[in-house]
Amino acid sequence: MLAMEYRGPKRVRVTQKPMPEILHPEDAIVRVTRSCICGSDLHLYNGNVPDTRVGQTFGHEFTGVVEEIGSEVTKLKVGDNVLVPFNIACGKCIFCKQGLFGNCHEAAPQATAAGGFFGYSHITGGYDGGQAEYVRVPYADVSPTVIPPGMDIEDAVLLTDVVPTGYQAAEMGGIQTGDTVVVFGAGPVGIMAARCAWLFGAGRVIIIDKEDYRLEFARNYSKCEAYNFQEIGDPVVFIKKQTDWIGADVCIDAVGAEAAGNALQTITGRKTLLQAGSATAVHWAINAVRKGGVVSIVGVYGPTDNLVPIGNVLNKGITIRANQTAVKRHLPRLIEHVQNGVLNPKGLITHRLALEDIADGYRMFSAKLDNCIKTVLIPSTAGM
Ligand SMILES: NC(=O)c1ccc[n+]([C@@H]2O[C@H](COP(=O)([O-])OP(=O)(O)OC[C@H]3O[C@@H](n4cnc5c(N)ncnc54)[C@H](O)[C@@H]3O)[C@@H](O)[C@H]2O)c1
Ligand SMILES: [Zn+2]
Ligand SMILES: [Zn+2]
């Protein structure tokens, strides 16, 4: 089968790989119908995630058709059209039982540090992902969800990560009615977080990025204020000015380890890898939130230390909430929101490419070319 393969930093290609097989009675094999490229893939692509191995197939946002099931799979049947959340979760451990499907204790060898994900580094299990024609899906009865009849496949594929992650970012913010919410990062995740902030009762939503085309997109899509951090001076002072020198009630970091905007962070976190990514956005979030406010982090950082203003966390009494999204927990509500038109996930998709063109897809998304917000890959075997 055709599959994307990582060859080292900034090098990906499409290659022939053996067909995946059922390795455990709870597995399924899924023929991919759509898969996306995510900001999380860029951390791998840029070589910023420890133990990302050459030969790995990325892709944790995909839909597909069930082709084969293991002997213990009871909820899915061959031929089902499914959306597959990015978390690999056993459904039975103490974390899964609490709905913490992003933190399963069984799905990855470094279980005390991270859960299992498709198409990520070996720290999260080293499972091959969905930027391929076929994927092995472990614990097939737990997270994969039959796509409701009538739902557009492009909405469905965004329910595997971007929509629940934007939603959980807003949820973790503990937004109270009328709150001012600042979202750092106007990628698909930040744009969705800004959109969802309104659902939780925000009174004002501000998004910050450096890409004008994304800010313009966010203004329209998320109905929020949008500012270019390269044009507003110090973004922390700017947010304080905007809030009567109080600070935002909630700050959301939807940027993660590739953040721009601070030379020291960029050199230590991205160029020399002396710390696990550049912590600029989380830094701004901590300093721009009001005393007693909430910082919600969905932007991904590596497991080791970053140069973050932790003393300010203490002195300001900030609540910081962070997690990998528990996609399965959010799906019932979010499917309803999509069906009722409250959310329009496919509105984020700007590019549709053949799987064979994946290297172009990565280059464009990474360099933010051609007004790219979200790219969907379509394997020639998709059949739809
Ligand atoms: N926690 C989760 O479960 C989860 C799920 C999906 C994605 N993510 C993470 O969310 C983050 C965003 O994903 P995406 O797909 O939207 O990525 P993306 O790369 O499309 O968007 C990131 C945006 O941040 C902007 N940016 C860079 N530095 C900034 C700064 N200092 N302040 C504000 N904006 C800045 C970039 O210009 C870019 O537009 C990534 O770190 C990704 O790994 C987390
Ligand atoms: Zn993703
Ligand atoms: Zn589990």
Short mmCIF file of C-alpha atoms and ligand atoms in Angstrom, two decimals:
data_model
loop_
_atom_site.label_atom_id
_atom_site.label_comp_id
_atom_site.label_asym_id
_atom_site.label_seq_id
_atom_site.Cartn_x
_atom_site.Cartn_y
_atom_site.Cartn_z
CA MET A 1 0.00 0.00 0.00
CA LEU A 2 1.00 3.62 -0.36
CA ALA A 3 1.93 5.42 2.83
CA MET A 4 3.68 8.55 3.93
CA GLU A 5 7.10 7.91 5.45
CA TYR A 6 9.28 10.16 7.61
CA ARG A 7 12.89 10.33 6.34
CA GLY A 8 14.29 12.88 8.81
CA PRO A 9 13.66 16.56 9.58
CA LYS A 10 11.72 18.28 6.77
CA ARG A 11 11.81 15.15 4.62
CA VAL A 12 8.71 13.10 3.98
CA ARG A 13 7.81 10.96 1.02
CA VAL A 14 5.20 8.53 -0.18
CA THR A 15 6.39 4.96 -0.40
CA GLN A 16 5.15 1.37 -0.64
CA LYS A 17 4.70 -0.32 2.75
CA PRO A 18 3.34 -3.75 3.66
CA MET A 19 -0.40 -3.89 4.28
CA PRO A 20 -1.17 -3.60 8.01
CA GLU A 21 -2.44 -6.76 9.67
CA ILE A 22 -4.61 -7.61 12.65
CA LEU A 23 -2.12 -8.14 15.49
CA HIS A 24 -4.58 -8.36 18.37
CA PRO A 25 -8.21 -9.56 18.59
CA GLU A 26 -9.37 -6.00 19.40
CA ASP A 27 -7.79 -4.52 16.22
CA ALA A 28 -9.46 -3.41 13.02
CA ILE A 29 -7.97 -2.59 9.64
CA VAL A 30 -9.35 0.59 8.12
CA ARG A 31 -9.11 1.76 4.51
CA VAL A 32 -8.47 5.49 4.76
CA THR A 33 -10.95 7.77 3.02
CA ARG A 34 -9.62 11.14 4.21
CA SER A 35 -6.71 12.20 6.40
CA CYS A 36 -5.35 15.57 7.41
CA ILE A 37 -2.04 17.23 8.15
CA CYS A 38 -2.01 18.80 11.63
CA GLY A 39 0.16 21.33 13.46
CA SER A 40 1.19 18.38 15.64
CA ASP A 41 2.65 16.71 12.53
CA LEU A 42 4.79 19.81 12.01
CA HIS A 43 6.53 19.25 15.36
CA LEU A 44 7.50 15.79 14.07
CA TYR A 45 8.31 17.07 10.56
CA ASN A 46 10.65 19.69 11.99
CA GLY A 47 12.45 17.10 14.12
CA ASN A 48 11.33 18.58 17.45
CA VAL A 49 9.79 15.48 19.02
CA PRO A 50 12.11 13.00 20.74
CA ASP A 51 12.16 9.43 19.37
CA THR A 52 10.51 10.19 16.06
CA ARG A 53 11.85 7.36 13.95
CA VAL A 54 12.72 7.28 10.28
CA GLY A 55 10.18 5.08 8.52
CA GLN A 56 7.25 6.22 10.68
CA THR A 57 3.97 6.97 8.93
CA PHE A 58 2.33 10.08 10.40
CA GLY A 59 -1.34 10.97 10.42
CA HIS A 60 -3.65 11.00 13.44
CA GLU A 61 -6.71 12.63 11.87
CA PHE A 62 -8.49 10.24 9.55
CA THR A 63 -11.72 8.65 8.45
CA GLY A 64 -12.03 5.27 6.78
CA VAL A 65 -13.99 2.17 5.95
CA VAL A 66 -13.61 -0.90 8.18
CA GLU A 67 -12.07 -3.64 6.02
CA GLU A 68 -11.34 -6.30 8.61
CA ILE A 69 -11.99 -6.81 12.32
CA GLY A 70 -10.33 -8.91 15.03
CA SER A 71 -12.24 -11.71 16.73
CA GLU A 72 -13.10 -9.60 19.82
CA VAL A 73 -14.43 -6.53 18.00
CA THR A 74 -18.19 -6.36 18.50
CA LYS A 75 -19.28 -2.76 17.93
CA LEU A 76 -17.82 -2.24 14.47
CA LYS A 77 -18.53 -4.30 11.39
CA VAL A 78 -16.83 -4.61 8.03
CA GLY A 79 -18.03 -1.84 5.72
CA ASP A 80 -18.71 0.72 8.49
CA ASN A 81 -17.68 4.29 7.69
CA VAL A 82 -15.80 5.51 10.72
CA LEU A 83 -14.06 8.57 12.08
CA VAL A 84 -11.06 7.59 14.17
CA PRO A 85 -10.09 9.86 17.10
CA PHE A 86 -6.37 10.54 17.31
CA ASN A 87 -6.09 9.01 20.78
CA ILE A 88 -5.48 5.30 21.06
CA ALA A 89 -7.32 4.34 24.23
CA CYS A 90 -8.01 0.99 25.87
CA GLY A 91 -11.30 2.07 27.43
CA LYS A 92 -10.62 0.06 30.59
CA CYS A 93 -7.73 1.64 32.55
CA ILE A 94 -8.22 4.09 35.44
CA PHE A 95 -7.66 7.05 33.13
CA CYS A 96 -9.97 5.93 30.34
CA LYS A 97 -12.63 5.22 32.98
CA GLN A 98 -12.50 8.91 33.96
CA GLY A 99 -12.93 9.98 30.34
CA LEU A 100 -9.23 10.89 30.06
CA PHE A 101 -8.90 9.15 26.70
CA GLY A 102 -5.86 11.29 25.83
CA ASN A 103 -4.04 9.81 28.81
CA CYS A 104 -4.66 6.05 28.49
CA HIS A 105 -2.28 4.00 30.63
CA GLU A 106 -2.20 0.97 28.36
CA ALA A 107 -1.61 2.26 24.84
CA ALA A 108 1.98 3.54 25.03
CA PRO A 109 5.18 2.24 26.64
CA GLN A 110 5.92 5.58 28.37
CA ALA A 111 2.52 5.43 30.00
CA THR A 112 3.37 7.57 33.01
CA ALA A 113 4.36 10.39 30.63
CA ALA A 114 2.00 10.19 27.66
CA GLY A 115 -0.93 8.35 26.11
CA GLY A 116 -1.01 6.55 22.77
CA PHE A 117 -1.56 8.35 19.46
CA PHE A 118 -1.66 7.38 15.83
CA GLY A 119 1.24 8.44 13.65
CA TYR A 120 3.36 10.02 16.33
CA SER A 121 6.74 9.43 17.96
CA HIS A 122 7.59 6.19 19.76
CA ILE A 123 7.05 8.01 23.07
CA THR A 124 3.34 7.75 22.25
CA GLY A 125 3.52 4.17 21.04
CA GLY A 126 5.04 4.46 17.56
CA TYR A 127 1.79 3.43 15.88
CA ASP A 128 1.69 4.03 12.14
CA GLY A 129 -0.89 6.66 11.22
CA GLY A 130 -3.50 7.50 8.66
CA GLN A 131 -1.51 9.34 5.98
CA ALA A 132 -1.67 6.06 4.13
CA GLU A 133 -4.11 3.88 2.24
CA TYR A 134 -4.71 1.52 5.18
CA VAL A 135 -4.19 1.68 8.96
CA ARG A 136 -4.25 -0.77 11.82
CA VAL A 137 -6.61 0.57 14.49
CA PRO A 138 -6.05 -0.92 17.98
CA TYR A 139 -8.90 -1.07 20.54
CA ALA A 140 -11.30 -0.68 17.64
CA ASP A 141 -14.42 -0.83 19.81
CA VAL A 142 -13.36 2.07 22.04
CA SER A 143 -12.87 5.30 20.12
CA PRO A 144 -13.66 4.79 16.40
CA THR A 145 -17.15 6.12 15.78
CA VAL A 146 -19.52 5.35 12.91
CA ILE A 147 -20.02 8.53 10.89
CA PRO A 148 -23.68 9.52 11.30
CA PRO A 149 -25.71 9.20 8.07
CA GLY A 150 -25.74 12.42 6.10
CA MET A 151 -22.64 13.88 7.74
CA ASP A 152 -20.11 15.27 5.27
CA ILE A 153 -16.87 13.29 5.37
CA GLU A 154 -14.91 16.55 5.61
CA ASP A 155 -16.80 17.46 8.79
CA ALA A 156 -16.20 13.95 10.09
CA VAL A 157 -12.45 14.02 9.58
CA LEU A 158 -12.17 17.25 11.55
CA LEU A 159 -14.05 15.63 14.44
CA THR A 160 -11.03 13.35 14.98
CA ASP A 161 -8.95 16.20 16.45
CA VAL A 162 -9.36 19.86 15.47
CA VAL A 163 -12.95 20.34 16.61
CA PRO A 164 -12.69 18.49 19.94
CA THR A 165 -9.30 20.08 20.62
CA GLY A 166 -10.58 23.61 20.00
CA TYR A 167 -13.60 22.76 22.11
CA GLN A 168 -11.57 21.26 24.96
CA ALA A 169 -9.23 24.28 24.90
CA ALA A 170 -12.24 26.50 25.55
CA GLU A 171 -13.72 24.07 28.08
CA MET A 172 -10.47 23.89 30.08
CA GLY A 173 -10.51 27.70 30.20
CA GLY A 174 -13.50 27.48 32.56
CA ILE A 175 -14.98 30.44 30.69
CA GLN A 176 -17.60 32.42 32.66
CA THR A 177 -20.30 34.51 31.01
CA GLY A 178 -18.82 37.72 29.64
CA ASP A 179 -15.19 36.66 30.00
CA THR A 180 -12.45 38.03 27.77
CA VAL A 181 -10.70 35.09 26.13
CA VAL A 182 -7.40 35.47 24.30
CA VAL A 183 -6.34 32.69 21.95
CA PHE A 184 -2.69 32.54 20.88
CA GLY A 185 -2.36 30.86 17.48
CA ALA A 186 -4.73 31.18 14.50
CA GLY A 187 -4.12 27.74 13.06
CA PRO A 188 -7.05 25.35 12.71
CA VAL A 189 -6.93 24.57 16.45
CA GLY A 190 -6.83 28.20 17.61
CA ILE A 191 -9.52 29.23 15.13
CA MET A 192 -11.76 26.44 16.45
CA ALA A 193 -10.94 27.34 20.07
CA ALA A 194 -11.96 30.95 19.39
CA ARG A 195 -15.17 29.77 17.74
CA CYS A 196 -15.95 27.48 20.70
CA ALA A 197 -15.16 30.15 23.31
CA TRP A 198 -18.46 31.80 22.34
CA LEU A 199 -20.32 28.54 23.05
CA PHE A 200 -19.10 28.74 26.66
CA GLY A 201 -20.34 32.32 27.11
CA ALA A 202 -17.30 34.47 26.33
CA GLY A 203 -18.06 38.17 26.03
CA ARG A 204 -15.00 39.02 24.00
CA VAL A 205 -12.68 36.79 22.00
CA ILE A 206 -9.29 37.93 20.71
CA ILE A 207 -6.95 35.84 18.56
CA ILE A 208 -3.23 36.56 18.10
CA ASP A 209 -0.96 35.29 15.29
CA LYS A 210 1.53 36.67 12.78
CA GLU A 211 -0.03 35.41 9.55
CA ASP A 212 -2.40 38.08 8.23
CA TYR A 213 -4.31 35.64 6.04
CA ARG A 214 -5.04 33.46 9.06
CA LEU A 215 -6.10 36.44 11.15
CA GLU A 216 -8.48 37.48 8.37
CA PHE A 217 -9.83 33.92 8.21
CA ALA A 218 -10.34 33.88 11.99
CA ARG A 219 -12.18 37.22 11.95
CA ASN A 220 -14.73 35.74 9.57
CA TYR A 221 -14.88 32.15 10.78
CA SER A 222 -14.66 32.69 14.55
CA LYS A 223 -16.29 36.14 14.63
CA CYS A 224 -13.51 37.44 16.86
CA GLU A 225 -11.00 40.27 17.02
CA ALA A 226 -7.68 39.33 15.46
CA TYR A 227 -4.28 40.99 15.84
CA ASN A 228 -0.85 40.47 14.33
CA PHE A 229 1.72 40.23 17.14
CA GLN A 230 4.34 41.71 14.85
CA GLU A 231 2.31 44.93 14.66
CA ILE A 232 1.08 45.50 18.22
CA GLY A 233 4.31 45.90 20.16
CA ASP A 234 4.61 43.70 23.23
CA PRO A 235 1.55 41.42 23.01
CA VAL A 236 1.30 41.19 26.81
CA VAL A 237 1.16 44.96 27.21
CA PHE A 238 -1.31 45.09 24.31
CA ILE A 239 -3.69 42.62 26.02
CA LYS A 240 -3.40 44.52 29.30
CA LYS A 241 -4.28 47.79 27.52
CA GLN A 242 -7.25 46.07 25.92
CA THR A 243 -8.54 44.96 29.34
CA ASP A 244 -8.22 48.11 31.48
CA TRP A 245 -4.83 46.86 32.68
CA ILE A 246 -6.44 43.84 34.32
CA GLY A 247 -5.44 41.09 31.89
CA ALA A 248 -7.56 38.52 30.06
CA ASP A 249 -9.79 36.21 32.09
CA VAL A 250 -8.68 33.20 30.06
CA CYS A 251 -5.66 32.71 27.80
CA ILE A 252 -5.45 29.73 25.47
CA ASP A 253 -2.14 28.52 24.02
CA ALA A 254 -2.94 26.97 20.63
CA VAL A 255 0.61 27.35 19.32
CA GLY A 256 2.91 24.94 21.12
CA ALA A 257 6.57 24.20 20.55
CA GLU A 258 7.06 25.93 17.18
CA ALA A 259 6.21 29.39 18.49
CA ALA A 260 7.80 32.46 16.94
CA GLY A 261 8.08 35.91 18.50
CA ASN A 262 10.97 35.67 20.96
CA ALA A 263 14.56 35.29 19.79
CA LEU A 264 15.84 33.60 22.96
CA GLN A 265 13.04 31.05 22.93
CA THR A 266 13.48 30.43 19.22
CA ILE A 267 17.23 29.86 19.52
CA THR A 268 17.05 27.63 22.58
CA GLY A 269 13.84 25.84 21.67
CA ARG A 270 13.85 25.50 17.90
CA LYS A 271 17.37 26.01 16.59
CA THR A 272 19.55 24.36 19.26
CA LEU A 273 16.92 22.25 21.05
CA LEU A 274 18.32 23.18 24.46
CA GLN A 275 14.74 23.16 25.67
CA ALA A 276 11.69 21.25 24.47
CA GLY A 277 10.48 23.78 21.94
CA SER A 278 10.00 27.50 22.11
CA ALA A 279 7.73 28.47 25.00
CA THR A 280 6.83 31.94 23.69
CA ALA A 281 3.08 31.50 23.49
CA VAL A 282 2.73 29.93 26.92
CA HIS A 283 4.95 32.71 28.27
CA TRP A 284 2.64 35.35 26.77
CA ALA A 285 -0.42 33.48 28.03
CA ILE A 286 0.85 33.41 31.63
CA ASN A 287 1.81 37.06 31.55
CA ALA A 288 -1.33 38.33 29.75
CA VAL A 289 -3.89 36.53 31.91
CA ARG A 290 -5.29 38.39 34.93
CA LYS A 291 -4.50 37.41 38.51
CA GLY A 292 -6.59 34.36 39.39
CA GLY A 293 -7.19 33.68 35.67
CA VAL A 294 -6.96 30.44 33.77
CA VAL A 295 -4.36 29.43 31.23
CA SER A 296 -5.48 26.56 29.02
CA ILE A 297 -2.81 24.84 26.96
CA VAL A 298 -3.48 22.60 23.99
CA GLY A 299 -0.36 23.61 22.05
CA VAL A 300 2.01 20.65 22.19
CA TYR A 301 5.35 20.75 24.01
CA GLY A 302 7.88 18.01 24.57
CA PRO A 303 8.05 16.25 27.91
CA THR A 304 11.15 18.01 29.27
CA ASP A 305 11.48 21.47 30.80
CA ASN A 306 10.86 24.77 29.08
CA LEU A 307 11.90 28.26 30.10
CA VAL A 308 8.47 29.33 31.32
CA PRO A 309 7.71 32.14 33.81
CA ILE A 310 6.69 29.76 36.55
CA GLY A 311 7.26 32.38 39.27
CA ASN A 312 4.55 34.49 37.66
CA VAL A 313 2.21 31.51 37.80
CA LEU A 314 2.69 31.49 41.55
CA ASN A 315 2.49 35.22 42.22
CA LYS A 316 -0.60 35.63 40.06
CA GLY A 317 -2.35 32.53 41.43
CA ILE A 318 -3.08 31.30 37.94
CA THR A 319 -4.81 28.06 37.14
CA ILE A 320 -3.08 26.34 34.24
CA ARG A 321 -4.90 23.53 32.54
CA ALA A 322 -3.36 21.47 29.79
CA ASN A 323 -3.99 18.15 28.13
CA GLN A 324 -4.11 16.09 25.02
CA THR A 325 -7.73 16.13 23.95
CA ALA A 326 -10.00 13.30 25.04
CA VAL A 327 -11.72 13.18 21.66
CA LYS A 328 -14.19 10.40 22.48
CA ARG A 329 -15.57 12.30 25.46
CA HIS A 330 -16.57 15.26 23.30
CA LEU A 331 -17.91 13.45 20.24
CA PRO A 332 -21.62 13.04 21.13
CA ARG A 333 -22.05 16.77 21.79
CA LEU A 334 -19.89 17.89 18.88
CA ILE A 335 -21.64 15.61 16.39
CA GLU A 336 -24.88 17.31 17.49
CA HIS A 337 -23.32 20.76 17.03
CA VAL A 338 -22.24 19.85 13.49
CA GLN A 339 -25.61 18.36 12.61
CA ASN A 340 -27.41 21.45 13.93
CA GLY A 341 -25.08 23.83 12.09
CA VAL A 342 -23.64 25.33 15.31
CA LEU A 343 -20.18 24.31 14.09
CA ASN A 344 -18.99 24.08 10.50
CA PRO A 345 -15.70 22.17 10.63
CA LYS A 346 -15.21 21.69 6.89
CA GLY A 347 -15.17 25.47 6.53
CA LEU A 348 -11.57 25.26 7.76
CA ILE A 349 -10.42 23.13 4.82
CA THR A 350 -8.55 25.15 2.21
CA HIS A 351 -6.62 22.42 0.36
CA ARG A 352 -7.44 18.94 -0.91
CA LEU A 353 -4.47 16.90 -2.20
CA ALA A 354 -3.82 13.38 -3.42
CA LEU A 355 -1.87 11.29 -0.89
CA GLU A 356 0.93 11.10 -3.47
CA ASP A 357 1.41 14.88 -3.14
CA ILE A 358 1.98 14.76 0.61
CA ALA A 359 5.48 16.30 0.50
CA ASP A 360 3.97 19.42 -1.12
CA GLY A 361 1.26 19.39 1.52
CA TYR A 362 3.78 19.43 4.37
CA ARG A 363 5.89 22.15 2.76
CA MET A 364 2.90 24.39 2.16
CA PHE A 365 1.38 23.92 5.63
CA SER A 366 4.72 24.29 7.38
CA ALA A 367 5.69 27.47 5.54
CA LYS A 368 2.09 28.78 5.67
CA LEU A 369 1.97 29.18 1.88
CA ASP A 370 -0.99 29.65 -0.47
CA ASN A 371 -3.29 30.83 2.37
CA CYS A 372 -3.28 27.31 3.78
CA ILE A 373 -5.38 26.70 6.88
CA LYS A 374 -6.13 22.96 6.72
CA THR A 375 -5.16 20.31 4.19
CA VAL A 376 -6.99 17.07 3.54
CA LEU A 377 -5.31 14.14 1.79
CA ILE A 378 -7.32 11.81 -0.40
CA PRO A 379 -5.80 8.38 -1.15
CA SER A 380 -6.63 7.01 -4.60
CA THR A 381 -8.14 3.97 -2.82
CA ALA A 382 -10.61 6.16 -0.87
CA GLY A 383 -13.44 5.32 -3.23
CA MET A 384 -15.38 8.43 -2.14
N1 LIG B 1 -3.61 18.98 22.83
C1 LIG B 1 -4.06 18.34 21.76
O1 LIG B 1 -4.76 17.35 21.87
C2 LIG B 1 -3.73 18.87 20.40
C3 LIG B 1 -4.44 18.44 19.28
C4 LIG B 1 -4.16 19.02 18.03
C5 LIG B 1 -3.17 19.98 17.91
N2 LIG B 1 -2.47 20.33 19.01
C6 LIG B 1 -1.44 21.36 18.97
O2 LIG B 1 -2.05 22.62 18.78
C7 LIG B 1 -1.12 23.51 18.18
C8 LIG B 1 -1.76 24.19 16.97
O3 LIG B 1 -2.09 23.27 15.96
P1 LIG B 1 -2.52 23.80 14.51
O4 LIG B 1 -2.85 22.61 13.67
O5 LIG B 1 -3.51 24.89 14.64
O6 LIG B 1 -1.08 24.36 14.04
P2 LIG B 1 -0.60 25.50 13.01
O7 LIG B 1 0.85 25.32 12.84
O8 LIG B 1 -1.48 25.51 11.80
O9 LIG B 1 -0.90 26.87 13.79
C9 LIG B 1 -0.06 27.45 14.72
C10 LIG B 1 -0.16 28.96 14.53
O10 LIG B 1 0.54 29.62 15.60
C11 LIG B 1 1.10 30.80 15.06
N3 LIG B 1 2.13 31.31 15.98
C12 LIG B 1 3.47 31.07 16.00
N4 LIG B 1 4.03 31.68 17.06
C13 LIG B 1 3.03 32.32 17.72
C14 LIG B 1 2.98 33.13 18.90
N5 LIG B 1 4.08 33.37 19.62
N6 LIG B 1 1.78 33.64 19.28
C15 LIG B 1 0.65 33.40 18.55
N7 LIG B 1 0.65 32.64 17.43
C16 LIG B 1 1.81 32.10 17.04
C17 LIG B 1 1.59 30.37 13.71
O11 LIG B 1 1.80 31.46 12.84
C18 LIG B 1 0.45 29.46 13.24
O12 LIG B 1 -0.53 30.15 12.49
C19 LIG B 1 0.10 22.66 17.83
O13 LIG B 1 1.06 22.75 18.87
C20 LIG B 1 -0.46 21.26 17.82
O14 LIG B 1 0.52 20.29 18.09
C21 LIG B 1 -2.75 19.82 20.25
ZN ZN B 2 -4.02 16.80 14.94
ZN ZN B 3 -6.90 3.24 28.86
#
